[in-house]
């Protein structure tokens, strides 16, 4: 297994110069650099070595409890002790109170080192946001410190056997029981539904408080701890863990809720709204997971191609394969997808943190999720190809990178769902404000004004036609977003450590135009 | 694991009407239909159930010998007893003497049921061709009956640690020893390098008889049995089997040749030419493996989407997901890739069997290998996406289909190698005869004359430029080949069981034009 080299410099350049995180009120440039550098070292030395171990060993269900693979419990303890779980939690509740931009850097590096462990621990910031926004003061006091200190982890329990992309079909029922609520039902595909790393788990559960005919309007969000305050188990049990293509060290659980005590989070019937707070965080996080897999692909492919000798170079002498144009093309594409996808995420995230462009953020979130998850899979595939037969072998890591990346375009809304959202709701959002904000974002870049105008026409036609091809529209939108991101990167290339590299990649993306993303 | 439904009708339609196998002298239409139907039933009932077993269990190296997974030995015995291993071997040597077109149907169905087992057994027809063409009568008499009766299997031992895409770096040495030859060296990535299904194994080994400086001109092909005629082991041992992403039931061996007795096949120094006989068979076979994975993807996705209810259809009633446009698009694409790729392979194969268009066949072989291997991977990926979270689970089979498909664009020459061949040697082949034959093949179809002419100009420019982008050229060539294949399919759609389906798919491919293959 090749060593993991975290793309620390690329990430900091992107945050600072491409996304202008320095314009955020809570950004401390020097501190951010130190924290990211510190985490990168921890990830490379402690977290990354468990990635192949976790893949080979997987999680086990023993006597109704999930056991994580060898070494995960110890590394999680260090992670929690160092305060990484509370990075963005308010200081008043035991957190570090740092910027979401720092979290973006840390999450990407974490995923590049070990997607499975990041998956199990990475739902906490979304839970923290949800509690901050929808929890009562008593709920915040009860749970935020536990999550911030890493004593508890959290889950997002939405999916059911009959309710995947269509949450209106949710059947888990919540009924009032005196002062509180009780949950009954079955949830599937719950990441980190159980594990033996944290003392406790807070399940955030979408359940039906209204009639089935009310669809999503009858759903409410609940906080349901795996253990009751008196230390007894709550009525939540793991009935199965799934055997998956990848993410073997992320326990994907089927959970049975059997009269489990729970507390309502936010308003009754307001479940979807509360869930979207959590979900939108998760969607940008998945986009960053895609970026992490693209960056890891580039890392793996470069390391291999710089060592592997085969054939002869342009000068006729035996050459390493990175001298061959087709190999260089594939490595460049991995790099371009990582850098361009990261720029999209960081730009969206900085706008989210600022809070002054909500329409732009709402338009961009599914675009980032769609583009970056597909980009991660595409780059991971190219890294396998660069390595040829060795890419197909387990010990070289490229095949695990692909298997772990593959989930990104499925969970937190499939690519098809995000395409449909973008081709319908996003276009009419706030009287077309999201659509205009996206067009402006594109048009602001050198040479892209015409493309932005052409896109606006297609967008208007798509908005007007119920039979529009959502997939085609999303592909066009994502490709244009990617080109705009690269135009921004190229414009600030001089601030990077290697401007020539960024200009070469920008030229490559622009030459390929709209097809840059797929081929 | 979903049941395998062999695409028997689609295959027979393609052979009969698209590729006109009925114009072959050795084609017996009724017999072909019977044989293919018989094999399909055997594959569905006996071979397919071992596919998931083989994936889960894998092969083991025990005391220097490879053990196949549970059930493989028994099914192989049935396969051999029924004569399938000798399908195209001459009757004089114990074979069935059937057309290569029948073999194409059988191979595709075999791979769709169990790629691993097909891989281990499917190198035999290439070995038979090589022995027929380059073997002495004594060699043919010694080995053809053993291979035809399935008592022996064969391998293709080319790759070495330092010689993958670049065979000029081969170091395995062959030295004369009295009457015979002895081999010394190390080979890697040898599919079926050992197994416990057949009595014996004939290794076809590329080894150096000349000086290292002679490059590929110093290579010769050898036949090296794993056991000597007196029943003692020859000097060939398995030193390792690889842990791979997929094809777990296909033992990928590292072989050490240690003074192994071998016989020269063909001329000394003529190794590459002899190898290409074997290799070109293997390349078309890999193309058909890609087709098989695309067809299996379509089979899996259709079966799932017809059962899975989620959301509402255009009429507002709860619907199975195949009613959703984005799902229907993905299933159609799987189907289109399978049918179009199959048409390309069958057209090329019928030309190969006829023998009257050698330039066309030589041009098309790498195009088929490139297009169909990528198409199989792409379709397998779409099937995962159609199935959402279930596509990512092991028990639904879609993820194994992708992992097994992924090798196709790597082995028997990577996609990059085939792109380079097509952008260089294929264009200058026989004074440009291959290039013209391809352009004619395209131009003969309704509405594609202009596209053929445009391609010819690009081809001429590519041939003239040493810095041409081989990847771009291959993508353009493969896309055009695919469109031409679909134009042919559409032209004979009335002869199929469902003309409306084929016309819908043809329309889809033509609308997407050159980008049809990737997006």
Coordinates of C-alpha atoms in Angstrom, one line a residue, chain A residues 173-184 208-209 222 228 234-235 258-264 268:
Chain A
X173 CA -43.9 5.9 13.5
X174 CA -43.4 8.4 16.4
X175 CA -46.1 8.4 19.0
X176 CA -46.5 10.6 22.1
X177 CA -46.0 8.8 25.4
X178 CA -46.7 11.1 28.3
X179 CA -44.0 13.7 28.2
X180 CA -41.9 12.1 25.5
X181 CA -42.1 10.3 22.2
X182 CA -41.5 6.6 21.3
X183 CA -40.3 5.4 17.9
X184 CA -41.2 2.1 16.2
X208 CA -43.9 9.9 10.9
X209 CA -46.0 11.9 13.3
X222 CA -36.1 13.1 16.5
X228 CA -31.0 6.2 28.1
X234 CA -32.8 2.4 24.6
X235 CA -35.1 0.4 22.3
X258 CA -38.8 -0.8 19.2
X259 CA -40.6 1.7 21.4
X260 CA -37.3 3.7 21.6
X261 CA -37.5 6.9 23.7
X262 CA -36.8 10.0 21.6
X263 CA -37.0 13.8 21.7
X264 CA -38.6 15.9 19.0
X268 CA -43.8 18.5 14.7

